[in-house]
PDB file of C-alpha atoms in Angstrom:
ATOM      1  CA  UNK A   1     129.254 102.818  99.511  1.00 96.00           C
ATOM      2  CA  UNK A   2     131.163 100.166 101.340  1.00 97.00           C
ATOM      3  CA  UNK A   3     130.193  99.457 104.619  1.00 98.00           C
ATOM      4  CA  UNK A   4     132.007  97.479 107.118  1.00 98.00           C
ATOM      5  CA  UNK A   5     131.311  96.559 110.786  1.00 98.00           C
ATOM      6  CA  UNK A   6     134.103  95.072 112.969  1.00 98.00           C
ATOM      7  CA  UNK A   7     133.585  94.067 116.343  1.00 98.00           C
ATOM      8  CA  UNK A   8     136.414  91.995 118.567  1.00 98.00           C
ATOM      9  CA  UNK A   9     137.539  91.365 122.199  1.00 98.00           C
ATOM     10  CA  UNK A  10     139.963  94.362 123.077  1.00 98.00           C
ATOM     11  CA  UNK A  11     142.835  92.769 125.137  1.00 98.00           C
ATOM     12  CA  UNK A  12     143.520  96.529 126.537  1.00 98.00           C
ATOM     13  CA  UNK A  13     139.381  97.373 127.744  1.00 98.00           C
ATOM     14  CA  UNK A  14     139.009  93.656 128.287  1.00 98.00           C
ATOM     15  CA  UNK A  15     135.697  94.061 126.950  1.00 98.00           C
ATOM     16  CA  UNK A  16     134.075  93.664 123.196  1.00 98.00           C
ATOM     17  CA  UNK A  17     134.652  96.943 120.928  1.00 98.00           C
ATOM     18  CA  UNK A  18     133.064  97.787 117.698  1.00 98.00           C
ATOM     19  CA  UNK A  19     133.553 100.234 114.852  1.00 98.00           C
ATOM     20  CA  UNK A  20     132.167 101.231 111.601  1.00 98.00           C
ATOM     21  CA  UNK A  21     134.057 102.075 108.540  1.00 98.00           C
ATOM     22  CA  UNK A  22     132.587 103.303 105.313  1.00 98.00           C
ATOM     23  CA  UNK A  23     134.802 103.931 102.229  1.00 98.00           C
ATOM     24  CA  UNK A  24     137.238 101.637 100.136  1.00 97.00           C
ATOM     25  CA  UNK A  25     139.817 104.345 100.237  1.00 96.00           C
ATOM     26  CA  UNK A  26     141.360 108.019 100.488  1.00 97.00           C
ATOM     27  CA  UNK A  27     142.644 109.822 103.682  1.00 98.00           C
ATOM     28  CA  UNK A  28     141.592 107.669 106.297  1.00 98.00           C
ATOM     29  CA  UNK A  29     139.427 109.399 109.112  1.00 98.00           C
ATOM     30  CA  UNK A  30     139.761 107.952 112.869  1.00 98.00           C
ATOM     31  CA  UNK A  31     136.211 109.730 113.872  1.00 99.00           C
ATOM     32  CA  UNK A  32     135.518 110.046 117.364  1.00 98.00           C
ATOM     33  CA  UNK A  33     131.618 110.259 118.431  1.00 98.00           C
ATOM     34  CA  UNK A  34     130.015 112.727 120.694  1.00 97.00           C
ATOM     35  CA  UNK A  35     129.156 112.644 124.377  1.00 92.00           C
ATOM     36  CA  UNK A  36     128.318 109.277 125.608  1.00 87.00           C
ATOM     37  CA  UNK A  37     127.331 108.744 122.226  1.00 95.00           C
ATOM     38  CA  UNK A  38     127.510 105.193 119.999  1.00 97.00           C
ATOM     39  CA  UNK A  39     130.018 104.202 116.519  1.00 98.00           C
ATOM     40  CA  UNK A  40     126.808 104.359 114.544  1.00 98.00           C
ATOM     41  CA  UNK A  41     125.361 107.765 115.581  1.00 98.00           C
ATOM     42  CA  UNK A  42     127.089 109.288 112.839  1.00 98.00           C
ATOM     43  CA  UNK A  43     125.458 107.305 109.977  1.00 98.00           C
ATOM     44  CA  UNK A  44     122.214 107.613 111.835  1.00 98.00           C
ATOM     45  CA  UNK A  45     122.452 111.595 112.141  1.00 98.00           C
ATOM     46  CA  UNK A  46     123.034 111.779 108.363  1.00 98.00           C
ATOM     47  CA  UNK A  47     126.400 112.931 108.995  1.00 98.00           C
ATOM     48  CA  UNK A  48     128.060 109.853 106.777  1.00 98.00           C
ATOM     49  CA  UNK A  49     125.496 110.265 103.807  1.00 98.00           C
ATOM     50  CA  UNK A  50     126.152 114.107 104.140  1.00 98.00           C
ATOM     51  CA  UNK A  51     130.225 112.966 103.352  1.00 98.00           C
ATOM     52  CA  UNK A  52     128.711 110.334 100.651  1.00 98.00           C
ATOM     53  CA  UNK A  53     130.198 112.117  97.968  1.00 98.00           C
ATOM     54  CA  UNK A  54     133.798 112.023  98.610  1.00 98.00           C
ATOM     55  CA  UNK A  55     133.206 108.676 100.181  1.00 98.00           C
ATOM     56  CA  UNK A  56     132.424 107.002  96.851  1.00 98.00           C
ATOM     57  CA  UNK A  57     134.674 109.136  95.194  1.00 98.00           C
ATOM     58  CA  UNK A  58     137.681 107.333  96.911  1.00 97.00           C
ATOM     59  CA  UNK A  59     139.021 110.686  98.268  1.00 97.00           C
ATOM     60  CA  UNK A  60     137.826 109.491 102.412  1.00 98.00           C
ATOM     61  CA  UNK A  61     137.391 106.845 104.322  1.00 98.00           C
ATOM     62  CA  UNK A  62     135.770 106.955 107.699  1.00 98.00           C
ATOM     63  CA  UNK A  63     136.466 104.680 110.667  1.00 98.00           C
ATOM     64  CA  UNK A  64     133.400 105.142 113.230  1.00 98.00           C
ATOM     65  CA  UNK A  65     134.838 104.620 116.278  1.00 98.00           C
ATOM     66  CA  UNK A  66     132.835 103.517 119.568  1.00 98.00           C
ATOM     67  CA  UNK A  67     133.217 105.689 123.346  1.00 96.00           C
ATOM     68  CA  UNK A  68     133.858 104.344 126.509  1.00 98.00           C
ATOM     69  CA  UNK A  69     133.260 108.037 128.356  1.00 97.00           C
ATOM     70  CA  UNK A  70     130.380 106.635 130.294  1.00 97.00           C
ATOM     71  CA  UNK A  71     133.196 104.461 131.472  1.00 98.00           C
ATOM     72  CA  UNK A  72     135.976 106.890 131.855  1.00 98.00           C
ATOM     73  CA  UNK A  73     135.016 110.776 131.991  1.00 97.00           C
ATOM     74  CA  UNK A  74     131.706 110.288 133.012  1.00 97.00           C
ATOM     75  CA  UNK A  75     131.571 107.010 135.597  1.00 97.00           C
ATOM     76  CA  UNK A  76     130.694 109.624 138.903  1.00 95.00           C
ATOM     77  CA  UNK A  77     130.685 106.100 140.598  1.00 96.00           C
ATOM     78  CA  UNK A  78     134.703 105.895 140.978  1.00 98.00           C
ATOM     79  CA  UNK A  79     137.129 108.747 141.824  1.00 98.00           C
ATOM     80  CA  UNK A  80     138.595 110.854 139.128  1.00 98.00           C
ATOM     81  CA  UNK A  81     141.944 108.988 139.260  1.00 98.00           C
ATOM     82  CA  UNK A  82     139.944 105.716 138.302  1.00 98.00           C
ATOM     83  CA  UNK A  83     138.492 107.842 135.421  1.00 98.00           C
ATOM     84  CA  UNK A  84     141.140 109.072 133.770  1.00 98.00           C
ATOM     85  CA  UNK A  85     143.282 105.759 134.109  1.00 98.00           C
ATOM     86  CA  UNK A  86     140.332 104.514 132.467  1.00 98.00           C
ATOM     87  CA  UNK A  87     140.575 106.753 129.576  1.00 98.00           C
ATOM     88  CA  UNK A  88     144.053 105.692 128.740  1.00 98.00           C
ATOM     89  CA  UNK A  89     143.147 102.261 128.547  1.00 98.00           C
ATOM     90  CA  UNK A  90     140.619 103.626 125.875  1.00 98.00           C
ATOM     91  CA  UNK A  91     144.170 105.741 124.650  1.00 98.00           C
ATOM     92  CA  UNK A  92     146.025 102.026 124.311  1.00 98.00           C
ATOM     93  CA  UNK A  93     143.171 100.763 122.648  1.00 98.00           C
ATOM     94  CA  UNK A  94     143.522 102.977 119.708  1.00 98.00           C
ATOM     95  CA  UNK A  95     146.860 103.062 119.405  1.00 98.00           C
ATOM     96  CA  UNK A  96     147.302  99.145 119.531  1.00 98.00           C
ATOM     97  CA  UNK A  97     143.789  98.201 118.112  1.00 98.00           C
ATOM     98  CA  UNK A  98     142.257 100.606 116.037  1.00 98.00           C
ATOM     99  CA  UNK A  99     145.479 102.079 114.234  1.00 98.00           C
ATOM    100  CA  UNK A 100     147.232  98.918 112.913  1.00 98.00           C
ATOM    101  CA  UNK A 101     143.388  98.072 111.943  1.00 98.00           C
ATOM    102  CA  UNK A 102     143.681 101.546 109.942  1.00 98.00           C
ATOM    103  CA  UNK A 103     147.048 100.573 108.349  1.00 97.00           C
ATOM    104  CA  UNK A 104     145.428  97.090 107.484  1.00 97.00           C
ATOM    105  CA  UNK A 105     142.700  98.749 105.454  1.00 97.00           C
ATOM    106  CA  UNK A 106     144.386 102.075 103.894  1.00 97.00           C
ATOM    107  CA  UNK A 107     147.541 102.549 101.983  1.00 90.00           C
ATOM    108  CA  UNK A 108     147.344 106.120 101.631  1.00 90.00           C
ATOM    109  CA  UNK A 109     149.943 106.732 104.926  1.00 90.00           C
ATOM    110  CA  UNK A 110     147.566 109.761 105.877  1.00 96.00           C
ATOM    111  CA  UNK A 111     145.365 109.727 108.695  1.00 98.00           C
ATOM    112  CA  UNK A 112     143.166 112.476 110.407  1.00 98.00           C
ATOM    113  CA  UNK A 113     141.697 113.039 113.190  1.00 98.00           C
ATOM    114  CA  UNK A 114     138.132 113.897 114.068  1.00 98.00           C
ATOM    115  CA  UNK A 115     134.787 114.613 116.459  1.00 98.00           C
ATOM    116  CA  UNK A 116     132.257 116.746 117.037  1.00 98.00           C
ATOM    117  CA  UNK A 117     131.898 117.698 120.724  1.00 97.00           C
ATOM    118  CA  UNK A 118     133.221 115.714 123.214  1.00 97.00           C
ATOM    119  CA  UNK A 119     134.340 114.010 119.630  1.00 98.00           C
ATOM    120  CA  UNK A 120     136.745 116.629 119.188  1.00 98.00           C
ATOM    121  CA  UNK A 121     138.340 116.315 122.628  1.00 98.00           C
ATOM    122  CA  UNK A 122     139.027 113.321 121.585  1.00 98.00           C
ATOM    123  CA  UNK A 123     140.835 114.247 118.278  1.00 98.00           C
ATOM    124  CA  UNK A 124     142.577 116.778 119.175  1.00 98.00           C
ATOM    125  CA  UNK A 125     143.814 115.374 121.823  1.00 98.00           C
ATOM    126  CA  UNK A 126     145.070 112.352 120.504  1.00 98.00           C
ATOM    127  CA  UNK A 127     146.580 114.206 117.754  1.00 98.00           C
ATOM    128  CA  UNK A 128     148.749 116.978 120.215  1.00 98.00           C
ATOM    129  CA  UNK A 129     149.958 114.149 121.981  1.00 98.00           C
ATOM    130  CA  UNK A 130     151.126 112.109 118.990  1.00 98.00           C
ATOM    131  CA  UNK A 131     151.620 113.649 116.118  1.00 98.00           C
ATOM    132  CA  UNK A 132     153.582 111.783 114.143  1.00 97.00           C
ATOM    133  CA  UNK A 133     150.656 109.337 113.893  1.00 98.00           C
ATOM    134  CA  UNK A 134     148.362 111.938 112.396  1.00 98.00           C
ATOM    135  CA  UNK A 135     148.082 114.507 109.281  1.00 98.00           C
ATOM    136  CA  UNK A 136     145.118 116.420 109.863  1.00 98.00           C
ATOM    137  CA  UNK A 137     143.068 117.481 113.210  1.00 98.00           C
ATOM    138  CA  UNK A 138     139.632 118.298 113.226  1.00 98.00           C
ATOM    139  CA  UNK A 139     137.347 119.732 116.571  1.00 98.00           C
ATOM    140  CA  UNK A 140     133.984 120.858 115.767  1.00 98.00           C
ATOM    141  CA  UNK A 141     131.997 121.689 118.847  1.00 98.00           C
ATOM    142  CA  UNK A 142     134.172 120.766 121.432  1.00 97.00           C
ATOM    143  CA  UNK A 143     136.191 122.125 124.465  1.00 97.00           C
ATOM    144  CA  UNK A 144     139.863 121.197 125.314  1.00 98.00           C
ATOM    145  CA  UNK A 145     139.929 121.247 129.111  1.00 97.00           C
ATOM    146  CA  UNK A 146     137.694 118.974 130.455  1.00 98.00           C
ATOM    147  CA  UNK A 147     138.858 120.469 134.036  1.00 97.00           C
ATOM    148  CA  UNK A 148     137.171 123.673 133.806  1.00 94.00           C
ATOM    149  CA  UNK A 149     133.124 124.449 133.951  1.00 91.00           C
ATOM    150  CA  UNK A 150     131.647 125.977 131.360  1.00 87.00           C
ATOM    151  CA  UNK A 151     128.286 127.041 131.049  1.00 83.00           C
ATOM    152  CA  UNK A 152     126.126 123.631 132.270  1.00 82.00           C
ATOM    153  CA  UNK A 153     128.697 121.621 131.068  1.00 89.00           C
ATOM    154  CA  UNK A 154     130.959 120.901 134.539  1.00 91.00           C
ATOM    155  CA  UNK A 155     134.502 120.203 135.616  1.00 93.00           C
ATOM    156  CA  UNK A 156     134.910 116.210 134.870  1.00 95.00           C
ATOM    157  CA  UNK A 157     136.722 115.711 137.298  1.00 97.00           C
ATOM    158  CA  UNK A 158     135.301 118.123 139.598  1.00 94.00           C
ATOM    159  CA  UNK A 159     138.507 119.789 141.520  1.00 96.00           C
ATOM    160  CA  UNK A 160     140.854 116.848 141.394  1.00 97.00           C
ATOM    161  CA  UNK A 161     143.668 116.860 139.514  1.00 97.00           C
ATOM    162  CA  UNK A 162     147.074 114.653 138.642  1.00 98.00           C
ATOM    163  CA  UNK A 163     149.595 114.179 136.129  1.00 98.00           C
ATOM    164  CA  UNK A 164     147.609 112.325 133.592  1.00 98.00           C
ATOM    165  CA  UNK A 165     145.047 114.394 133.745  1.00 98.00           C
ATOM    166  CA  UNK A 166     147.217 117.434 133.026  1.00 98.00           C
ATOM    167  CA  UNK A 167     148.693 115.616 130.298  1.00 98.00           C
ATOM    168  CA  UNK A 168     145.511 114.594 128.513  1.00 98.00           C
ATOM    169  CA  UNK A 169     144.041 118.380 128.593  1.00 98.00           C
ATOM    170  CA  UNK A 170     145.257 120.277 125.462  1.00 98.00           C
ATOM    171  CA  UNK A 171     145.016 123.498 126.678  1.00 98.00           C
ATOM    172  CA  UNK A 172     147.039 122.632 129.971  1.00 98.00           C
ATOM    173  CA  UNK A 173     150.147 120.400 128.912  1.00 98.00           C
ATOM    174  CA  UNK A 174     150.206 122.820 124.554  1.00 98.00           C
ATOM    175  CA  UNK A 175     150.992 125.453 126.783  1.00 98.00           C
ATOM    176  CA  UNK A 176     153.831 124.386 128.542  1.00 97.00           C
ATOM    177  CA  UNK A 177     155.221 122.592 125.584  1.00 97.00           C
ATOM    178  CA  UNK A 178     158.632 123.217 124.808  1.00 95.00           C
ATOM    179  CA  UNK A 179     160.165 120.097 123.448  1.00 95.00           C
ATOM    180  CA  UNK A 180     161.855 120.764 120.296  1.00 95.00           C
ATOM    181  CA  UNK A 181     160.411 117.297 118.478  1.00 94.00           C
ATOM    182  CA  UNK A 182     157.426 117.537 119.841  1.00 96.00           C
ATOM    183  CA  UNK A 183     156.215 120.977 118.806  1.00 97.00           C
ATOM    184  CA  UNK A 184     158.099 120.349 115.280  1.00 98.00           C
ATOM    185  CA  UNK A 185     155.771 117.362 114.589  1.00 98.00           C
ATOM    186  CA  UNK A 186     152.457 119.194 115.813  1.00 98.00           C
ATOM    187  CA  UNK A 187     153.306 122.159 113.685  1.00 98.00           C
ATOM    188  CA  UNK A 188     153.179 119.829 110.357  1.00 98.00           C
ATOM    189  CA  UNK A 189     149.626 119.063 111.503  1.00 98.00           C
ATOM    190  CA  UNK A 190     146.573 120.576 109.659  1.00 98.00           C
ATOM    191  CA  UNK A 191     144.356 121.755 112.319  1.00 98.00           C
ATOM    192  CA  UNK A 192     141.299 122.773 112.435  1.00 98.00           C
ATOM    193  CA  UNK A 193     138.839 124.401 114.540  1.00 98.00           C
ATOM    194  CA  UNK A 194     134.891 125.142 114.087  1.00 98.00           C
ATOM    195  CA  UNK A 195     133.063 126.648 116.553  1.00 98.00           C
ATOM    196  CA  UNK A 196     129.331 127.990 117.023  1.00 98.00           C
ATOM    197  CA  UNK A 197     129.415 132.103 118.435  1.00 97.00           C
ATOM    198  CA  UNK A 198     126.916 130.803 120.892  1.00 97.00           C
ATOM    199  CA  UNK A 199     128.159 128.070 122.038  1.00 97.00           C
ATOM    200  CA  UNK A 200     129.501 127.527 125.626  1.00 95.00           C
ATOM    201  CA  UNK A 201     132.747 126.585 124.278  1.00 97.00           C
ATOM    202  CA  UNK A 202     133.557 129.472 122.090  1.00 97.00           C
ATOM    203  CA  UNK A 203     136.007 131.207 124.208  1.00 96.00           C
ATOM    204  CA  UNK A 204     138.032 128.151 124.792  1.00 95.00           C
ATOM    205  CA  UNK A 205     138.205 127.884 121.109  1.00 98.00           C
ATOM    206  CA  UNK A 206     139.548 131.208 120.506  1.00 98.00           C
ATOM    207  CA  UNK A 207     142.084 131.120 123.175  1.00 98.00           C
ATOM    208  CA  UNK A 208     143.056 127.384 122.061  1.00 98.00           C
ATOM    209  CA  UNK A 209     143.355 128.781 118.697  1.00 98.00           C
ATOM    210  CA  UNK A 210     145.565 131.931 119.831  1.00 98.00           C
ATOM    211  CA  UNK A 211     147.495 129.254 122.035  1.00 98.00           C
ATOM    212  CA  UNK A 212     148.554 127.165 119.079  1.00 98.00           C
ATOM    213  CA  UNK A 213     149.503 130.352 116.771  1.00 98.00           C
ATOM    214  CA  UNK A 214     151.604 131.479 120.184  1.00 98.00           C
ATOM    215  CA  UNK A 215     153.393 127.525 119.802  1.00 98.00           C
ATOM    216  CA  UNK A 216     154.093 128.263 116.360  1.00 98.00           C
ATOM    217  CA  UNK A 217     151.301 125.625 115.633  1.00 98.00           C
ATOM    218  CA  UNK A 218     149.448 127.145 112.246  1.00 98.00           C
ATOM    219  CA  UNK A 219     145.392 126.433 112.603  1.00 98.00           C
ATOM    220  CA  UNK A 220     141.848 127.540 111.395  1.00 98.00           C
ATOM    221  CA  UNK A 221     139.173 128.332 113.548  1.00 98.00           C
ATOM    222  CA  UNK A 222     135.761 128.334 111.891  1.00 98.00           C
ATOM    223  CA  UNK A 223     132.771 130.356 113.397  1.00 98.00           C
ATOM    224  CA  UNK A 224     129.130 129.431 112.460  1.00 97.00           C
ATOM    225  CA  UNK A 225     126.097 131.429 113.170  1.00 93.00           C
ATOM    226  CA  UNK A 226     123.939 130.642 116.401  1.00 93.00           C
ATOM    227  CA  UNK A 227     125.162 127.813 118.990  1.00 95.00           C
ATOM    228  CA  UNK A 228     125.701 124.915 115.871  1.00 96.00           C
ATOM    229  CA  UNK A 229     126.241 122.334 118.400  1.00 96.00           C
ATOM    230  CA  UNK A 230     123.437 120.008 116.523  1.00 95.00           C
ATOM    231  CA  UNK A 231     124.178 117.095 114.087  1.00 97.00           C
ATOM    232  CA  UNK A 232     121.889 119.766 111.349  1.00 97.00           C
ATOM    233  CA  UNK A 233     124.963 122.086 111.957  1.00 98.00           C
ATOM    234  CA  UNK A 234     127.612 118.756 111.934  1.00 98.00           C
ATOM    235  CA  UNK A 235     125.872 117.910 108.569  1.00 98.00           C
ATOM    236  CA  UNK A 236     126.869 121.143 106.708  1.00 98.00           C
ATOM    237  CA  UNK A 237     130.399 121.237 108.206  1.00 98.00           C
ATOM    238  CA  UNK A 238     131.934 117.913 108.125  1.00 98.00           C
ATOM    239  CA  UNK A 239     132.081 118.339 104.115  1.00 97.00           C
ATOM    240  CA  UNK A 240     133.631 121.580 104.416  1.00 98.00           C
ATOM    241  CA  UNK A 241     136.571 120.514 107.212  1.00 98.00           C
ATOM    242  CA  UNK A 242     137.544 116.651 107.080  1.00 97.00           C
TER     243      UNK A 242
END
């Protein structure tokens, strides 16, 4: 399998970024990591040798991006307004950085989308906000409103709110979304949606899902058994949706 690590001085986080990428070709994956978590967590979970398959095949390649969230969403140090300013520094990053690095490496004009839990905040929201960028959406384990509490897992932001935050939360600015364009190109995305029926963030699934069919945005939302918010679980159904 070929394995490449990149690692440069971002001009937008004015700080040293890194990524993974693992493939030589296919649909090119932009894969966002969990919680606080690393670019390499993936391969170290067994969730890259569980996609090994179509990998070598030529059918994916993955691009094992890094997080800043200990810098953005979850820096308690500075206010909220200092966090999510923070996060679309990490947005310009991607778009600027990452993207044309994407376009460098593949030639198959498709990109997708993907995370597992705070992962597939990520995704998704990148992909609602520019579709046109983006083919495919994938959220496995994650919640789209990082204003709200659920379960142990807390408002982000706790109480405060402002335009950019309402306009990074999927579930706030999809459902006000009226612009003709807009909703055109998020309804030729593939999304999908996976879920575990224990999990804290099953309800937001469902009524993100019903949102989207209520937008005219087609989508799949996958339930697994139990709370499946474990890389064991991430193993079995990254195959099945990227």
């Amino acid at each position: 399998m070929n394995r490449e690590y990149h690692k440069w001085f971002s001009p937008k986080l004015q700080r040293d970024m890194e990524l993974l990428i693992f493939g030589h070709s296919g649909k090119a994956v932009l894969f966002f990591p969990t919680r606080m978590a690393r670019f390499y967590d993936y391969e170290n979970w067994g969730i890259i040798n569980a996609l090994k398959d179509r990998i070598n095949r030529g059918e994916l390649q993955i691009f094992c991006v890094d997080s800043i969230d200990n810098e953005s969403f979850y820096n308690h140090n500075v206010h909220p307004s200092v966090r999510i300013a923070r996060h679309l520094q990490y947005e310009d990053y991607l778009l600027t950085e990452v993207i044309p690095l994407i376009r460098s490496k593949n030639q198959w004009e498709y990109i997708e989308a993907a995370g597992c839990s705070m992962g597939a905040y990520h995704a998704i929201n990148i992909a609602m906000k520019y579709p046109w960028l983006f083919k495919k959406a994938v959220g496995i384990s994650g919640r789209y409103d990082l204003t709200k509490d659920y379960d142990h897992f807390k408002d982000l932001f706790h109480g405060y709110h402002n335009e950019h935050i309402y306009f990074n939360m999927p579930s706030q600015y999809m459902a006000n979304l009226n612009d003709g364009y807009l909703l055109n190109a998020v309804r030729n995305l593939e999304v999908i949606l996976a879920i575990g029926q224990t999990d804290p963030f099953l309800q937001v699934n469902k009524e993100f899902s019903q949102l989207l069919w209520n937008k005219g945005v087609s989508n799949h939302l996958f339930l697994w058994e139990s709370n499946a918010h474990r890389p064991r679980y991430w193993r079995q159904m990254t195959p099945l949706y990227l």
